[in-house]
């Protein structure tokens, strides 16, 4: 879709192919406006129509969407489809098999860390494995409302367990399998988990991670492991090795893996005898579906709680429209299910649409730099969704590894997780997409699922709100801004997929998101406003356009006069020299590309940026460094914690 009135020069506008527009769910701007208007002005009608495609044991009673966003008028709450009963697992599996006859359709092509490990999982197979796992959980005492911690790599058992929890009305809390034992312990305790599902280990490239040992250390830190009534048992899950290498019994298995017979049980042993039939638990629309932890401004993770009906419908709808899903698509999101992207756009969103997805355990450059392109060719992927960090990593190897493979199946490209700079955007579109694939850039939070969908024909340019989302920009005094201005990105009313609370801490939920501007949800992201909503990506893109800059990250910092100002971290290309002359060039470039309002106050040399093991830049940490705040919170998720020490030692003197 192309937005009319773009201020870009004609040569920078990229029209989508006619064949995509012809059959697209949103083929033009007028269609978008019609749907958006209906979703905001007639939300009852809009969401009732969306819900008609799903199964409801009981229909809703009364008003579809009820809420209070004004903390001065009482407790903050959102209620969607009150009185309705359903089951998410039934809707993403049984409904597709029974009502849409998709039983033999492939749900997932699983691709392991090694190209030799692969598995094809149909919807029928997935339902059988989920039912068996659900029965195992019930036999182990898990019941509706209990929380199950899942600490697994990207193997099929991860999805089996998530959906098994949903099937029996249990709440799942997936913990990214790169977290430390301390972080895992903190999450298990906070979510009051009764069971932990983990694996013996996982290879990331050539590196072996001993997950079971980390899990044991986490439980040793937890007083729950010494409380008989709620002792977390460890359900062992792993990818089965070849038959000749498998241990003949649990005793021999335990010799190879740290084991406690009082706490630990083996996945294979329990699954072998479990029934393939499991009746779903019909739950209320606002019953919890999962808890997912996200970093807070204090460094203490927040347990973001999402509920059943609203999350299901919103994940399904955003997947359908943002990726223009078609029945014959093969869709691949490279994220980890340990993050909200993986929950929404690997598991629930695609399955709710009866999609075929690629589920990838490995890393982009193992065992060779063409692994992504090899997989796209192998499965004839049509929709590809990855992070700008991965794109920039693969750019370093040039075009040649891409050109070895046939990527002619690709129709739409997507980016996620952080802003994308123009150089990476163009390389992604021109080299990977062979100039014919639109690039869908997306913005969301763990708290919100999808907020904005890219409708711009240009890289790093304006985007439009998704259906039901009403954004605004406020200044420090809570006054709404229009035209060229900067301020706080807020939202006027809820949509079905917004978080319901911080688990166990409603006060933190209200103080974090609603206290600053009563009547609005506050994202916490400072945004610039030029006719449309823009993030700090605009400044990062301007900095990255300089020939000496490899990567840039921009955060806000308190300012005695302005209230807030921009603090920029700039990583130079190999051989580059950081100097006063360069910083002036960078400031001038930002002024020229965006305007004086966006001129950076501070630009710091950054030999590296703090990133998670999955490649996401930890801007929370950068904000602390910009403020010279050495209380940085949890650093266990960083791929290289030494980067933080270097950045602290090289802070801009004027900002000290």
mmCIF file with all atom_site columns, C-alpha atoms in Angstrom, residues 175-355:
data_model
loop_
_atom_site.group_PDB
_atom_site.id
_atom_site.type_symbol
_atom_site.label_atom_id
_atom_site.label_alt_id
_atom_site.label_comp_id
_atom_site.label_asym_id
_atom_site.label_entity_id
_atom_site.label_seq_id
_atom_site.pdbx_PDB_ins_code
_atom_site.Cartn_x
_atom_site.Cartn_y
_atom_site.Cartn_z
_atom_site.occupancy
_atom_site.B_iso_or_equiv
_atom_site.pdbx_formal_charge
_atom_site.auth_seq_id
_atom_site.auth_comp_id
_atom_site.auth_asym_id
_atom_site.auth_atom_id
_atom_site.pdbx_PDB_model_num
ATOM 1   C CA . UNK A 1 175 ? 11.654  -17.736 29.388 1.00 0.00 ? 175 UNK A CA 1
ATOM 2   C CA . UNK A 1 176 ? 14.154  -17.143 26.582 1.00 0.00 ? 176 UNK A CA 1
ATOM 3   C CA . UNK A 1 177 ? 16.687  -19.984 26.623 1.00 0.00 ? 177 UNK A CA 1
ATOM 4   C CA . UNK A 1 178 ? 19.571  -17.506 26.704 1.00 0.00 ? 178 UNK A CA 1
ATOM 5   C CA . UNK A 1 179 ? 18.741  -16.154 30.160 1.00 0.00 ? 179 UNK A CA 1
ATOM 6   C CA . UNK A 1 180 ? 20.972  -16.897 33.125 1.00 0.00 ? 180 UNK A CA 1
ATOM 7   C CA . UNK A 1 181 ? 19.962  -19.035 36.103 1.00 0.00 ? 181 UNK A CA 1
ATOM 8   C CA . UNK A 1 182 ? 19.397  -15.900 38.184 1.00 0.00 ? 182 UNK A CA 1
ATOM 9   C CA . UNK A 1 183 ? 17.048  -14.444 35.588 1.00 0.00 ? 183 UNK A CA 1
ATOM 10  C CA . UNK A 1 184 ? 15.222  -17.739 35.212 1.00 0.00 ? 184 UNK A CA 1
ATOM 11  C CA . UNK A 1 185 ? 14.855  -18.049 38.987 1.00 0.00 ? 185 UNK A CA 1
ATOM 12  C CA . UNK A 1 186 ? 13.476  -14.514 39.255 1.00 0.00 ? 186 UNK A CA 1
ATOM 13  C CA . UNK A 1 187 ? 10.841  -15.238 36.622 1.00 0.00 ? 187 UNK A CA 1
ATOM 14  C CA . UNK A 1 188 ? 9.861   -18.626 38.045 1.00 0.00 ? 188 UNK A CA 1
ATOM 15  C CA . UNK A 1 189 ? 9.374   -17.077 41.474 1.00 0.00 ? 189 UNK A CA 1
ATOM 16  C CA . UNK A 1 190 ? 7.543   -13.975 40.309 1.00 0.00 ? 190 UNK A CA 1
ATOM 17  C CA . UNK A 1 191 ? 5.078   -15.956 38.174 1.00 0.00 ? 191 UNK A CA 1
ATOM 18  C CA . UNK A 1 192 ? 4.607   -18.534 40.959 1.00 0.00 ? 192 UNK A CA 1
ATOM 19  C CA . UNK A 1 193 ? 5.289   -21.387 38.556 1.00 0.00 ? 193 UNK A CA 1
ATOM 20  C CA . UNK A 1 194 ? 4.483   -24.939 39.650 1.00 0.00 ? 194 UNK A CA 1
ATOM 21  C CA . UNK A 1 195 ? 6.367   -26.711 36.869 1.00 0.00 ? 195 UNK A CA 1
ATOM 22  C CA . UNK A 1 196 ? 9.448   -26.029 34.768 1.00 0.00 ? 196 UNK A CA 1
ATOM 23  C CA . UNK A 1 197 ? 9.869   -27.563 31.306 1.00 0.00 ? 197 UNK A CA 1
ATOM 24  C CA . UNK A 1 198 ? 13.449  -27.503 30.039 1.00 0.00 ? 198 UNK A CA 1
ATOM 25  C CA . UNK A 1 199 ? 15.989  -29.459 27.976 1.00 0.00 ? 199 UNK A CA 1
ATOM 26  C CA . UNK A 1 200 ? 19.354  -31.066 28.512 1.00 0.00 ? 200 UNK A CA 1
ATOM 27  C CA . UNK A 1 201 ? 21.032  -28.533 26.275 1.00 0.00 ? 201 UNK A CA 1
ATOM 28  C CA . UNK A 1 202 ? 21.104  -26.741 22.967 1.00 0.00 ? 202 UNK A CA 1
ATOM 29  C CA . UNK A 1 203 ? 23.666  -25.903 20.336 1.00 0.00 ? 203 UNK A CA 1
ATOM 30  C CA . UNK A 1 204 ? 23.754  -22.331 19.064 1.00 0.00 ? 204 UNK A CA 1
ATOM 31  C CA . UNK A 1 205 ? 26.004  -22.638 16.092 1.00 0.00 ? 205 UNK A CA 1
ATOM 32  C CA . UNK A 1 206 ? 28.953  -24.576 17.458 1.00 0.00 ? 206 UNK A CA 1
ATOM 33  C CA . UNK A 1 207 ? 28.426  -23.494 21.072 1.00 0.00 ? 207 UNK A CA 1
ATOM 34  C CA . UNK A 1 208 ? 26.786  -25.910 23.505 1.00 0.00 ? 208 UNK A CA 1
ATOM 35  C CA . UNK A 1 209 ? 24.515  -24.410 26.199 1.00 0.00 ? 209 UNK A CA 1
ATOM 36  C CA . UNK A 1 210 ? 23.732  -26.719 29.133 1.00 0.00 ? 210 UNK A CA 1
ATOM 37  C CA . UNK A 1 211 ? 20.146  -25.724 29.855 1.00 0.00 ? 211 UNK A CA 1
ATOM 38  C CA . UNK A 1 212 ? 19.482  -28.427 32.445 1.00 0.00 ? 212 UNK A CA 1
ATOM 39  C CA . UNK A 1 213 ? 22.391  -27.269 34.590 1.00 0.00 ? 213 UNK A CA 1
ATOM 40  C CA . UNK A 1 214 ? 21.177  -23.659 34.352 1.00 0.00 ? 214 UNK A CA 1
ATOM 41  C CA . UNK A 1 215 ? 17.667  -24.796 35.298 1.00 0.00 ? 215 UNK A CA 1
ATOM 42  C CA . UNK A 1 216 ? 19.010  -26.700 38.304 1.00 0.00 ? 216 UNK A CA 1
ATOM 43  C CA . UNK A 1 217 ? 20.934  -23.649 39.470 1.00 0.00 ? 217 UNK A CA 1
ATOM 44  C CA . UNK A 1 218 ? 17.768  -21.571 39.128 1.00 0.00 ? 218 UNK A CA 1
ATOM 45  C CA . UNK A 1 219 ? 15.743  -23.987 41.242 1.00 0.00 ? 219 UNK A CA 1
ATOM 46  C CA . UNK A 1 220 ? 18.515  -24.164 43.844 1.00 0.00 ? 220 UNK A CA 1
ATOM 47  C CA . UNK A 1 221 ? 18.171  -20.388 44.232 1.00 0.00 ? 221 UNK A CA 1
ATOM 48  C CA . UNK A 1 222 ? 14.418  -20.730 44.642 1.00 0.00 ? 222 UNK A CA 1
ATOM 49  C CA . UNK A 1 223 ? 12.795  -21.559 47.999 1.00 0.00 ? 223 UNK A CA 1
ATOM 50  C CA . UNK A 1 224 ? 10.040  -23.262 45.991 1.00 0.00 ? 224 UNK A CA 1
ATOM 51  C CA . UNK A 1 225 ? 12.360  -26.170 45.298 1.00 0.00 ? 225 UNK A CA 1
ATOM 52  C CA . UNK A 1 226 ? 12.375  -26.938 49.024 1.00 0.00 ? 226 UNK A CA 1
ATOM 53  C CA . UNK A 1 227 ? 8.613   -26.621 49.518 1.00 0.00 ? 227 UNK A CA 1
ATOM 54  C CA . UNK A 1 228 ? 7.006   -30.057 49.010 1.00 0.00 ? 228 UNK A CA 1
ATOM 55  C CA . UNK A 1 229 ? 3.540   -28.774 48.101 1.00 0.00 ? 229 UNK A CA 1
ATOM 56  C CA . UNK A 1 230 ? 4.731   -26.595 45.234 1.00 0.00 ? 230 UNK A CA 1
ATOM 57  C CA . UNK A 1 231 ? 8.135   -27.990 44.351 1.00 0.00 ? 231 UNK A CA 1
ATOM 58  C CA . UNK A 1 232 ? 8.843   -27.301 40.675 1.00 0.00 ? 232 UNK A CA 1
ATOM 59  C CA . UNK A 1 233 ? 9.416   -30.589 38.896 1.00 0.00 ? 233 UNK A CA 1
ATOM 60  C CA . UNK A 1 234 ? 11.597  -30.448 35.817 1.00 0.00 ? 234 UNK A CA 1
ATOM 61  C CA . UNK A 1 235 ? 9.951   -32.006 32.785 1.00 0.00 ? 235 UNK A CA 1
ATOM 62  C CA . UNK A 1 236 ? 12.813  -32.899 30.459 1.00 0.00 ? 236 UNK A CA 1
ATOM 63  C CA . UNK A 1 237 ? 12.253  -32.150 26.780 1.00 0.00 ? 237 UNK A CA 1
ATOM 64  C CA . UNK A 1 238 ? 14.668  -32.510 23.915 1.00 0.00 ? 238 UNK A CA 1
ATOM 65  C CA . UNK A 1 239 ? 14.961  -33.177 20.235 1.00 0.00 ? 239 UNK A CA 1
ATOM 66  C CA . UNK A 1 240 ? 15.203  -36.991 19.904 1.00 0.00 ? 240 UNK A CA 1
ATOM 67  C CA . UNK A 1 241 ? 18.610  -38.043 18.537 1.00 0.00 ? 241 UNK A CA 1
ATOM 68  C CA . UNK A 1 242 ? 18.937  -40.926 16.069 1.00 0.00 ? 242 UNK A CA 1
ATOM 69  C CA . UNK A 1 243 ? 17.577  -44.204 17.474 1.00 0.00 ? 243 UNK A CA 1
ATOM 70  C CA . UNK A 1 244 ? 20.987  -45.860 17.719 1.00 0.00 ? 244 UNK A CA 1
ATOM 71  C CA . UNK A 1 245 ? 22.229  -43.051 19.977 1.00 0.00 ? 245 UNK A CA 1
ATOM 72  C CA . UNK A 1 246 ? 19.229  -42.962 22.298 1.00 0.00 ? 246 UNK A CA 1
ATOM 73  C CA . UNK A 1 247 ? 19.646  -44.099 25.847 1.00 0.00 ? 247 UNK A CA 1
ATOM 74  C CA . UNK A 1 248 ? 17.644  -47.301 26.500 1.00 0.00 ? 248 UNK A CA 1
ATOM 75  C CA . UNK A 1 249 ? 16.141  -46.131 29.769 1.00 0.00 ? 249 UNK A CA 1
ATOM 76  C CA . UNK A 1 250 ? 15.867  -43.233 32.174 1.00 0.00 ? 250 UNK A CA 1
ATOM 77  C CA . UNK A 1 251 ? 18.679  -44.544 34.395 1.00 0.00 ? 251 UNK A CA 1
ATOM 78  C CA . UNK A 1 252 ? 21.220  -44.341 31.593 1.00 0.00 ? 252 UNK A CA 1
ATOM 79  C CA . UNK A 1 253 ? 19.863  -40.960 30.479 1.00 0.00 ? 253 UNK A CA 1
ATOM 80  C CA . UNK A 1 254 ? 20.297  -39.585 33.968 1.00 0.00 ? 254 UNK A CA 1
ATOM 81  C CA . UNK A 1 255 ? 23.974  -40.555 33.964 1.00 0.00 ? 255 UNK A CA 1
ATOM 82  C CA . UNK A 1 256 ? 24.536  -38.091 31.123 1.00 0.00 ? 256 UNK A CA 1
ATOM 83  C CA . UNK A 1 257 ? 22.444  -35.230 32.534 1.00 0.00 ? 257 UNK A CA 1
ATOM 84  C CA . UNK A 1 258 ? 22.354  -33.713 36.058 1.00 0.00 ? 258 UNK A CA 1
ATOM 85  C CA . UNK A 1 259 ? 19.372  -35.425 37.681 1.00 0.00 ? 259 UNK A CA 1
ATOM 86  C CA . UNK A 1 260 ? 17.273  -35.464 40.823 1.00 0.00 ? 260 UNK A CA 1
ATOM 87  C CA . UNK A 1 261 ? 14.804  -38.348 40.976 1.00 0.00 ? 261 UNK A CA 1
ATOM 88  C CA . UNK A 1 262 ? 12.732  -36.463 43.536 1.00 0.00 ? 262 UNK A CA 1
ATOM 89  C CA . UNK A 1 263 ? 12.134  -33.520 41.208 1.00 0.00 ? 263 UNK A CA 1
ATOM 90  C CA . UNK A 1 264 ? 12.981  -34.470 37.640 1.00 0.00 ? 264 UNK A CA 1
ATOM 91  C CA . UNK A 1 265 ? 11.029  -36.516 35.111 1.00 0.00 ? 265 UNK A CA 1
ATOM 92  C CA . UNK A 1 266 ? 11.740  -37.357 31.479 1.00 0.00 ? 266 UNK A CA 1
ATOM 93  C CA . UNK A 1 267 ? 9.622   -35.965 28.647 1.00 0.00 ? 267 UNK A CA 1
ATOM 94  C CA . UNK A 1 268 ? 9.920   -39.109 26.500 1.00 0.00 ? 268 UNK A CA 1
ATOM 95  C CA . UNK A 1 269 ? 8.875   -41.443 29.290 1.00 0.00 ? 269 UNK A CA 1
ATOM 96  C CA . UNK A 1 270 ? 5.729   -39.468 30.063 1.00 0.00 ? 270 UNK A CA 1
ATOM 97  C CA . UNK A 1 271 ? 4.744   -38.752 26.463 1.00 0.00 ? 271 UNK A CA 1
ATOM 98  C CA . UNK A 1 272 ? 5.086   -42.371 25.364 1.00 0.00 ? 272 UNK A CA 1
ATOM 99  C CA . UNK A 1 273 ? 2.053   -43.579 27.312 1.00 0.00 ? 273 UNK A CA 1
ATOM 100 C CA . UNK A 1 274 ? -0.028  -40.397 27.206 1.00 0.00 ? 274 UNK A CA 1
ATOM 101 C CA . UNK A 1 275 ? -3.410  -40.394 25.449 1.00 0.00 ? 275 UNK A CA 1
ATOM 102 C CA . UNK A 1 276 ? -3.731  -38.635 22.097 1.00 0.00 ? 276 UNK A CA 1
ATOM 103 C CA . UNK A 1 277 ? -7.138  -37.242 23.056 1.00 0.00 ? 277 UNK A CA 1
ATOM 104 C CA . UNK A 1 278 ? -7.626  -34.327 25.437 1.00 0.00 ? 278 UNK A CA 1
ATOM 105 C CA . UNK A 1 279 ? -10.790 -32.324 25.871 1.00 0.00 ? 279 UNK A CA 1
ATOM 106 C CA . UNK A 1 280 ? -10.096 -28.579 26.010 1.00 0.00 ? 280 UNK A CA 1
ATOM 107 C CA . UNK A 1 281 ? -10.851 -26.512 29.083 1.00 0.00 ? 281 UNK A CA 1
ATOM 108 C CA . UNK A 1 282 ? -13.343 -23.794 28.180 1.00 0.00 ? 282 UNK A CA 1
ATOM 109 C CA . UNK A 1 283 ? -12.139 -20.576 29.774 1.00 0.00 ? 283 UNK A CA 1
ATOM 110 C CA . UNK A 1 284 ? -13.495 -17.052 30.123 1.00 0.00 ? 284 UNK A CA 1
ATOM 111 C CA . UNK A 1 285 ? -12.496 -14.476 27.529 1.00 0.00 ? 285 UNK A CA 1
ATOM 112 C CA . UNK A 1 286 ? -10.497 -12.526 30.138 1.00 0.00 ? 286 UNK A CA 1
ATOM 113 C CA . UNK A 1 287 ? -8.806  -15.553 31.722 1.00 0.00 ? 287 UNK A CA 1
ATOM 114 C CA . UNK A 1 288 ? -4.984  -15.331 31.518 1.00 0.00 ? 288 UNK A CA 1
ATOM 115 C CA . UNK A 1 289 ? -3.283  -16.966 28.530 1.00 0.00 ? 289 UNK A CA 1
ATOM 116 C CA . UNK A 1 290 ? 0.380   -16.219 29.252 1.00 0.00 ? 290 UNK A CA 1
ATOM 117 C CA . UNK A 1 291 ? 2.853   -14.124 31.210 1.00 0.00 ? 291 UNK A CA 1
ATOM 118 C CA . UNK A 1 292 ? 5.879   -12.786 29.349 1.00 0.00 ? 292 UNK A CA 1
ATOM 119 C CA . UNK A 1 293 ? 8.598   -10.803 31.060 1.00 0.00 ? 293 UNK A CA 1
ATOM 120 C CA . UNK A 1 294 ? 9.980   -7.574  29.681 1.00 0.00 ? 294 UNK A CA 1
ATOM 121 C CA . UNK A 1 295 ? 12.630  -5.287  31.098 1.00 0.00 ? 295 UNK A CA 1
ATOM 122 C CA . UNK A 1 296 ? 11.464  -2.351  33.172 1.00 0.00 ? 296 UNK A CA 1
ATOM 123 C CA . UNK A 1 297 ? 13.031  1.052   33.592 1.00 0.00 ? 297 UNK A CA 1
ATOM 124 C CA . UNK A 1 298 ? 14.392  -0.100  36.950 1.00 0.00 ? 298 UNK A CA 1
ATOM 125 C CA . UNK A 1 299 ? 15.881  -3.255  35.426 1.00 0.00 ? 299 UNK A CA 1
ATOM 126 C CA . UNK A 1 300 ? 13.427  -5.475  37.341 1.00 0.00 ? 300 UNK A CA 1
ATOM 127 C CA . UNK A 1 301 ? 11.441  -7.432  34.727 1.00 0.00 ? 301 UNK A CA 1
ATOM 128 C CA . UNK A 1 302 ? 7.709   -6.865  34.443 1.00 0.00 ? 302 UNK A CA 1
ATOM 129 C CA . UNK A 1 303 ? 5.419   -9.865  34.054 1.00 0.00 ? 303 UNK A CA 1
ATOM 130 C CA . UNK A 1 304 ? 3.211   -8.700  31.183 1.00 0.00 ? 304 UNK A CA 1
ATOM 131 C CA . UNK A 1 305 ? -0.139  -10.512 31.371 1.00 0.00 ? 305 UNK A CA 1
ATOM 132 C CA . UNK A 1 306 ? -2.128  -11.225 28.209 1.00 0.00 ? 306 UNK A CA 1
ATOM 133 C CA . UNK A 1 307 ? -5.591  -12.736 28.245 1.00 0.00 ? 307 UNK A CA 1
ATOM 134 C CA . UNK A 1 308 ? -7.425  -15.234 26.078 1.00 0.00 ? 308 UNK A CA 1
ATOM 135 C CA . UNK A 1 309 ? -9.917  -13.716 23.638 1.00 0.00 ? 309 UNK A CA 1
ATOM 136 C CA . UNK A 1 310 ? -8.343  -10.306 23.046 1.00 0.00 ? 310 UNK A CA 1
ATOM 137 C CA . UNK A 1 311 ? -4.868  -11.665 22.394 1.00 0.00 ? 311 UNK A CA 1
ATOM 138 C CA . UNK A 1 312 ? -6.147  -14.435 20.106 1.00 0.00 ? 312 UNK A CA 1
ATOM 139 C CA . UNK A 1 313 ? -8.172  -12.102 17.899 1.00 0.00 ? 313 UNK A CA 1
ATOM 140 C CA . UNK A 1 314 ? -5.541  -9.387  17.762 1.00 0.00 ? 314 UNK A CA 1
ATOM 141 C CA . UNK A 1 315 ? -2.627  -11.720 16.986 1.00 0.00 ? 315 UNK A CA 1
ATOM 142 C CA . UNK A 1 316 ? -4.715  -13.399 14.285 1.00 0.00 ? 316 UNK A CA 1
ATOM 143 C CA . UNK A 1 317 ? -5.872  -10.147 12.711 1.00 0.00 ? 317 UNK A CA 1
ATOM 144 C CA . UNK A 1 318 ? -2.498  -8.398  12.720 1.00 0.00 ? 318 UNK A CA 1
ATOM 145 C CA . UNK A 1 319 ? -0.858  -11.436 11.130 1.00 0.00 ? 319 UNK A CA 1
ATOM 146 C CA . UNK A 1 320 ? -3.522  -11.629 8.434  1.00 0.00 ? 320 UNK A CA 1
ATOM 147 C CA . UNK A 1 321 ? -3.365  -7.954  7.426  1.00 0.00 ? 321 UNK A CA 1
ATOM 148 C CA . UNK A 1 322 ? 0.250   -6.942  8.084  1.00 0.00 ? 322 UNK A CA 1
ATOM 149 C CA . UNK A 1 323 ? 1.659   -9.917  6.161  1.00 0.00 ? 323 UNK A CA 1
ATOM 150 C CA . UNK A 1 324 ? -1.284  -10.113 3.735  1.00 0.00 ? 324 UNK A CA 1
ATOM 151 C CA . UNK A 1 325 ? -1.557  -13.834 4.512  1.00 0.00 ? 325 UNK A CA 1
ATOM 152 C CA . UNK A 1 326 ? -2.641  -16.238 1.785  1.00 0.00 ? 326 UNK A CA 1
ATOM 153 C CA . UNK A 1 327 ? -3.524  -19.919 2.106  1.00 0.00 ? 327 UNK A CA 1
ATOM 154 C CA . UNK A 1 328 ? -0.564  -21.068 0.002  1.00 0.00 ? 328 UNK A CA 1
ATOM 155 C CA . UNK A 1 329 ? 2.043   -18.950 1.818  1.00 0.00 ? 329 UNK A CA 1
ATOM 156 C CA . UNK A 1 330 ? 5.107   -20.373 3.533  1.00 0.00 ? 330 UNK A CA 1
ATOM 157 C CA . UNK A 1 331 ? 5.872   -17.821 6.217  1.00 0.00 ? 331 UNK A CA 1
ATOM 158 C CA . UNK A 1 332 ? 9.105   -17.523 8.196  1.00 0.00 ? 332 UNK A CA 1
ATOM 159 C CA . UNK A 1 333 ? 9.678   -15.353 11.245 1.00 0.00 ? 333 UNK A CA 1
ATOM 160 C CA . UNK A 1 334 ? 13.261  -15.747 12.485 1.00 0.00 ? 334 UNK A CA 1
ATOM 161 C CA . UNK A 1 335 ? 12.538  -14.489 16.020 1.00 0.00 ? 335 UNK A CA 1
ATOM 162 C CA . UNK A 1 336 ? 12.764  -16.631 19.144 1.00 0.00 ? 336 UNK A CA 1
ATOM 163 C CA . UNK A 1 337 ? 9.501   -17.714 20.772 1.00 0.00 ? 337 UNK A CA 1
ATOM 164 C CA . UNK A 1 338 ? 10.985  -16.421 24.040 1.00 0.00 ? 338 UNK A CA 1
ATOM 165 C CA . UNK A 1 339 ? 9.979   -12.929 22.889 1.00 0.00 ? 339 UNK A CA 1
ATOM 166 C CA . UNK A 1 340 ? 6.545   -11.493 22.061 1.00 0.00 ? 340 UNK A CA 1
ATOM 167 C CA . UNK A 1 341 ? 7.318   -11.626 18.331 1.00 0.00 ? 341 UNK A CA 1
ATOM 168 C CA . UNK A 1 342 ? 7.681   -15.385 18.578 1.00 0.00 ? 342 UNK A CA 1
ATOM 169 C CA . UNK A 1 343 ? 4.496   -15.750 20.623 1.00 0.00 ? 343 UNK A CA 1
ATOM 170 C CA . UNK A 1 344 ? 2.426   -13.687 18.210 1.00 0.00 ? 344 UNK A CA 1
ATOM 171 C CA . UNK A 1 345 ? 4.030   -14.269 14.807 1.00 0.00 ? 345 UNK A CA 1
ATOM 172 C CA . UNK A 1 346 ? 5.485   -17.771 15.033 1.00 0.00 ? 346 UNK A CA 1
ATOM 173 C CA . UNK A 1 347 ? 2.872   -19.477 17.177 1.00 0.00 ? 347 UNK A CA 1
ATOM 174 C CA . UNK A 1 348 ? -0.554  -17.943 17.757 1.00 0.00 ? 348 UNK A CA 1
ATOM 175 C CA . UNK A 1 349 ? -1.049  -15.535 14.832 1.00 0.00 ? 349 UNK A CA 1
ATOM 176 C CA . UNK A 1 350 ? 0.021   -17.919 12.035 1.00 0.00 ? 350 UNK A CA 1
ATOM 177 C CA . UNK A 1 351 ? -1.729  -20.974 13.513 1.00 0.00 ? 351 UNK A CA 1
ATOM 178 C CA . UNK A 1 352 ? -4.955  -19.009 14.027 1.00 0.00 ? 352 UNK A CA 1
ATOM 179 C CA . UNK A 1 353 ? -4.890  -18.321 10.274 1.00 0.00 ? 353 UNK A CA 1
ATOM 180 C CA . UNK A 1 354 ? -4.118  -21.921 9.325  1.00 0.00 ? 354 UNK A CA 1
ATOM 181 C CA . UNK A 1 355 ? -0.699  -20.864 8.029  1.00 0.00 ? 355 UNK A CA 1
#
